[in-house]
Coordinates of C-alpha atoms in Angstrom, one line a residue:
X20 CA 0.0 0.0 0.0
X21 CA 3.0 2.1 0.7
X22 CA 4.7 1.9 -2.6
X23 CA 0.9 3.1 -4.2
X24 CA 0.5 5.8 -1.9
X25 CA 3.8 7.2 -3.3
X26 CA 2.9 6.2 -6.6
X27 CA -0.2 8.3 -6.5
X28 CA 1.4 11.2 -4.4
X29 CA 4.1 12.0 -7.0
X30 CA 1.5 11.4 -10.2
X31 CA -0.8 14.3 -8.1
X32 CA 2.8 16.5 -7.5
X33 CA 3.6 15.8 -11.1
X34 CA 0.2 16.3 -12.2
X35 CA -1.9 19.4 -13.3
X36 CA -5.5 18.9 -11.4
X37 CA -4.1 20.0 -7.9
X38 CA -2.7 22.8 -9.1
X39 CA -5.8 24.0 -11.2
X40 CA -8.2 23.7 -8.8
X41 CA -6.0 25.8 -6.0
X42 CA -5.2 27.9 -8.8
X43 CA -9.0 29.0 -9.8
X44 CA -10.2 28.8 -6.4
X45 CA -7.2 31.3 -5.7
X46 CA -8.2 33.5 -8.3
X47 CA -11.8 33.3 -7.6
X48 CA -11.2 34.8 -3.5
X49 CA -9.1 37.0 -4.5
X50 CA -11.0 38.8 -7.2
X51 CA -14.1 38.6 -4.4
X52 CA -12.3 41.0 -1.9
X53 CA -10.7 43.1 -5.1
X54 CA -13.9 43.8 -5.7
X55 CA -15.1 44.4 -2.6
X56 CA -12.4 47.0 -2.6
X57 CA -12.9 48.7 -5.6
X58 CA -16.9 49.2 -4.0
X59 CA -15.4 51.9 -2.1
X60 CA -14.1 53.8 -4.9
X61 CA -17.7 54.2 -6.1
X62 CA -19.6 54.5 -2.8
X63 CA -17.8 55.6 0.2
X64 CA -20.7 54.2 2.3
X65 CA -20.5 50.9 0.9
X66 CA -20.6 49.0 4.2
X67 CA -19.3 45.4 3.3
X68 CA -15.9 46.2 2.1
X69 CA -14.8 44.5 5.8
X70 CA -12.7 41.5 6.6
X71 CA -15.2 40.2 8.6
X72 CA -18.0 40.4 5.6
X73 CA -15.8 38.7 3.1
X74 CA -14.5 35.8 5.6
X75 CA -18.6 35.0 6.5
X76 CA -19.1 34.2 3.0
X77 CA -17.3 30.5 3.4
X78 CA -18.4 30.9 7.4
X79 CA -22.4 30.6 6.5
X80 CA -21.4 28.1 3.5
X81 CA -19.4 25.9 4.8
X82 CA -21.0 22.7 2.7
X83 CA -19.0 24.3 0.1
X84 CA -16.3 22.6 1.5
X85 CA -18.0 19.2 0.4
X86 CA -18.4 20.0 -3.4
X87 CA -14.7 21.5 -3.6
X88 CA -13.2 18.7 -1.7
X89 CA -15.9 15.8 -3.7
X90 CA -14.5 17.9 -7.1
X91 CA -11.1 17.8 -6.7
X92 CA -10.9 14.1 -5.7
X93 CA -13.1 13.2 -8.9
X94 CA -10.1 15.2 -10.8
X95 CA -7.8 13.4 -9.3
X96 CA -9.4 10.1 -10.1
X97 CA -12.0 10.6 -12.7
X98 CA -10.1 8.9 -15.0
X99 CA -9.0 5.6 -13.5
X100 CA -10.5 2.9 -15.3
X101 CA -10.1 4.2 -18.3
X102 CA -6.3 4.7 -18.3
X103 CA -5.5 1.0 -16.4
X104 CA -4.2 2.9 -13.0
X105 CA -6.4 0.2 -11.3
X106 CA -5.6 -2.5 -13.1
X107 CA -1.9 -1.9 -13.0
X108 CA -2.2 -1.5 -9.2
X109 CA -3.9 -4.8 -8.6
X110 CA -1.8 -6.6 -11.0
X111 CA 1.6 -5.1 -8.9
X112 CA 0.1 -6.2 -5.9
X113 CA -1.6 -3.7 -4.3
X114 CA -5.4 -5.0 -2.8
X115 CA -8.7 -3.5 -3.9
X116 CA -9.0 -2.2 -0.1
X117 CA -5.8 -1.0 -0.4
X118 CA -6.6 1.4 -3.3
X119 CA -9.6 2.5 -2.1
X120 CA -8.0 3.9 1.3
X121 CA -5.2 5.0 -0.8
X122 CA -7.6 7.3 -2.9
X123 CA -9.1 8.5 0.1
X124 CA -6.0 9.5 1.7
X125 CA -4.7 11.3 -1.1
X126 CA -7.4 12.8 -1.9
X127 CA -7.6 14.3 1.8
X128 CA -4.3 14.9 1.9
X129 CA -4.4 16.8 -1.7
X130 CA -7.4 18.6 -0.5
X131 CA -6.4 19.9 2.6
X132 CA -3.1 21.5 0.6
X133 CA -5.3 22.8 -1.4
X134 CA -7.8 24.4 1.2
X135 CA -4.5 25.7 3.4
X136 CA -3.4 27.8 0.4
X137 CA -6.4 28.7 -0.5
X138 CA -7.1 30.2 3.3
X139 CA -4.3 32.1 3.0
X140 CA -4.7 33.6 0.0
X141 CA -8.4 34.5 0.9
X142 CA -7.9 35.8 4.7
X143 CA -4.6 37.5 3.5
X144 CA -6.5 39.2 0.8
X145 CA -9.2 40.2 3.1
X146 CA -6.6 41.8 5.8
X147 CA -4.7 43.7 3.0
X148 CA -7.2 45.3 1.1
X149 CA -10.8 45.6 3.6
X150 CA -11.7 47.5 6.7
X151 CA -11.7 46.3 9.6
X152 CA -9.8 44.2 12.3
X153 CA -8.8 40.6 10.8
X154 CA -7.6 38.5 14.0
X155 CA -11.1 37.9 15.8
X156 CA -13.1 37.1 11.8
X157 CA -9.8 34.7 11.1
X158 CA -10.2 32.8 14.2
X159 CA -14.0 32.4 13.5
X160 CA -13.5 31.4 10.0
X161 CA -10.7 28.8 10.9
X162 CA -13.0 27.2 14.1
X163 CA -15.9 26.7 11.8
X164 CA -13.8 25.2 9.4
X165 CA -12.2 22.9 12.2
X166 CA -15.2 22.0 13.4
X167 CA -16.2 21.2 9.6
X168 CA -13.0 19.0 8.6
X169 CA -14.5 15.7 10.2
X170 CA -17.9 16.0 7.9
X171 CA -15.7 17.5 4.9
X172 CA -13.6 14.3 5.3
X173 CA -16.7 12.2 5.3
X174 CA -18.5 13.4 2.1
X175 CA -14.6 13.4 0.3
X176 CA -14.7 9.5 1.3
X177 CA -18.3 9.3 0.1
X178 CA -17.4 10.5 -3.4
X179 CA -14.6 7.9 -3.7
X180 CA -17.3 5.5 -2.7
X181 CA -19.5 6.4 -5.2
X182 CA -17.1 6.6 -7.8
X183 CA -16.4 3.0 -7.3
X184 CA -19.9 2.1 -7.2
X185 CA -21.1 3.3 -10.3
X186 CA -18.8 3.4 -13.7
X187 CA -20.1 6.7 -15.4
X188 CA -18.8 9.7 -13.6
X189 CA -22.5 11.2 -14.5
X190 CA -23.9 8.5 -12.4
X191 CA -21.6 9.1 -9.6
X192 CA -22.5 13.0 -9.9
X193 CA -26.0 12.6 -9.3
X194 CA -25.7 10.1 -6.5
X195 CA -23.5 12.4 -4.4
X196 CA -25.9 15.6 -5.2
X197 CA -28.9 13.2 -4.1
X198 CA -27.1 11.8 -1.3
X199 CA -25.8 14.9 0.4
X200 CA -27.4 17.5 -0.5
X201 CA -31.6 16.8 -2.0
X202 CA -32.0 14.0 0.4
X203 CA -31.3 16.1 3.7
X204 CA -32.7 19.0 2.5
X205 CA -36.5 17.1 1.8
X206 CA -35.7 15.6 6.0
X207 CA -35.5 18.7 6.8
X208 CA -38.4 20.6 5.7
X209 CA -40.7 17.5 6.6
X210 CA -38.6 18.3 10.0
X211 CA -39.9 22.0 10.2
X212 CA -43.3 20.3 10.5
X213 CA -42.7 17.3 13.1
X214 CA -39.7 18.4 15.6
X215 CA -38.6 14.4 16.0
X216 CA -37.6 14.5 12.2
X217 CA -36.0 18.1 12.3
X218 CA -33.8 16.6 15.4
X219 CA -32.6 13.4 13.1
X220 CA -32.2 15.6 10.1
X221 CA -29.8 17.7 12.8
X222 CA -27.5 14.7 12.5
X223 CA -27.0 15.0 8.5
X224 CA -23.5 16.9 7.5
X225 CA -25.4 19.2 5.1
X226 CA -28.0 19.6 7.7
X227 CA -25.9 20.7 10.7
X228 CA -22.8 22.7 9.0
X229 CA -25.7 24.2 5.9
X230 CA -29.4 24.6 6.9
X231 CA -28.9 24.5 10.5
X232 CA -26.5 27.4 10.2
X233 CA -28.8 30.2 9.1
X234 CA -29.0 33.4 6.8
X235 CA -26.8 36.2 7.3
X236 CA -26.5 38.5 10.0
X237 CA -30.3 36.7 11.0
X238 CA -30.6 33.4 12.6
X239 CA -26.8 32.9 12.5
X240 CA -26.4 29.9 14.8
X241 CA -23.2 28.5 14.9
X242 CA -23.8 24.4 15.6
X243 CA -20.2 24.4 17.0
X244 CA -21.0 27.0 19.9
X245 CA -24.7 25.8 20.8
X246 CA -25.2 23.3 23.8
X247 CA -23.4 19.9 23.0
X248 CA -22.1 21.8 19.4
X249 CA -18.2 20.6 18.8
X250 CA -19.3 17.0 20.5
X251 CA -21.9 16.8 17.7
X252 CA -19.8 18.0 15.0
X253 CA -17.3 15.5 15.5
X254 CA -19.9 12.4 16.2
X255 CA -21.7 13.8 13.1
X256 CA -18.5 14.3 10.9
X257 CA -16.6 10.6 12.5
X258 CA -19.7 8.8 12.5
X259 CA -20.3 9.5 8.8
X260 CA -16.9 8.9 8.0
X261 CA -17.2 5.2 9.1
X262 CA -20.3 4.7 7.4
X263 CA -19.1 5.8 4.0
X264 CA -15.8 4.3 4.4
X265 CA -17.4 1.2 5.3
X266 CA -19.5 1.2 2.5
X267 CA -16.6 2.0 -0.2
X268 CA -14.5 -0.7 1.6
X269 CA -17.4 -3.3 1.1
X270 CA -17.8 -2.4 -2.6
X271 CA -14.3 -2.3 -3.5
X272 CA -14.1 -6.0 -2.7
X273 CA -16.6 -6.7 -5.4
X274 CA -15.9 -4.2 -8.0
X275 CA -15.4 -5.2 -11.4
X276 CA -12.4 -3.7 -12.9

């Protein structure tokens, strides 16, 4: 498993879908607070050109931490059946629950790169060019995204699932939106009628760190900081993470290469 993980690390290094995605995700916070900035040339009351306004942006959309991290690792492996990778593992040696926790980890490993530069392009931006002090909205932005990591990890693990599960990548697409995203969504609204269903729909990733969060600046409740919050974000986030890896390790057994 060792000599794959290395494999795999050096054709990510060597290749160009880590470096696009941080690139364009780079480019894509950046020109946010540029243009935030350039508001105040044209209205000096423009009142969101602050540091904490453009870090609550990821703060009350934190489920966009799923897609990104679910994107990049169908990049980074969107393409394995069809050029032999797999094959050529299995044939070498290397277990079919072997690959599938070497996916996973380099995908979380390629992801959280990714997400580190990212951050410090973003909050960097934000303190150079906005209003406003930068320490306190950092700190807020980096605990929510702490308290995220566990479910991010989860759904990343889930799309490697998924990808072995189905062989279209169009298939695989629709079962992850379904999965984590329509699915807890329809819980939820049946739970803003019957409180027993809102409380299991709590326990859904895109539930607790999406819908449970609120609208900005109303109803902003941070699940982390509520009553029982980080406990439930990491039982939430762990708890998930064993179910979907348990799943993928159960159909990478019986995958047909």
């Amino acid at each position: 498993m060792m000599n794959y993980l290395k494999s795999e690390w050096y054709r990510v290094i060597h290749g160009s879908e880590l470096y696009r995605m941080t690139g364009i995700l780079c480019a894509v916070v950046l020109a946010m607070n540029v243009l935030l900035y350039a508001m105040t040339f044209t209205d000096d009351t423009f009142p969101y050109a602050t540091v904490r306004f453009s870090l609550s942006n990821l703060m009350y959309t934190l489920t966009a931490l799923f897609v990104l991290g679910s994107v990049l690792a169908a990049m980074l492996y969107a393409d394995d059946r069809k050029n032999g990778t797999m094959k050529n593992a299995i044939v070498h040696g290397c277990s079919r629950t072997s690959l599938f926790i070497g996916k996973c980890i380099v995908s979380l490993a390629a992801g959280f790169i990714c997400m580190v530069v990212v951050l410090v392009v973003y909050i960097g931006s934000a303190a150079l060019l906005l209003e406003g002090p930068a320490v306190e909205p950092s700190v807020d932005l980096l605990v929510a995204i702490v308290a995220a990591l566990p479910s991010t990890a989860a759904i990343v693990v889930l799309a490697v699932a998924l990808d072995g599960f189905f062989s279209k990548t169009t298939s695989a697409v629709v079962a992850f939106v379904a999965i984590v995203f329509v699915i807890p969504q329809a819980i939820a609204i049946v739970g803003m009628r019957y409180e027993p269903i809102a409380e299991l729909a709590s326990w859904l990733p895109s539930v607790l760190h999406g819908y449970n969060v609120g609208v900005f600046p109303l109803d902003f409740a941070k699940p982390w900081e509520q009553a029982f919050g980080w406990a439930k974000c990491m039982i939430v986030g762990f708890g998930w993470l064993a179910v979907f890896a348990g799943i993928g390790l159960w159909r990478a057994r019986r995958i047909e290469l």
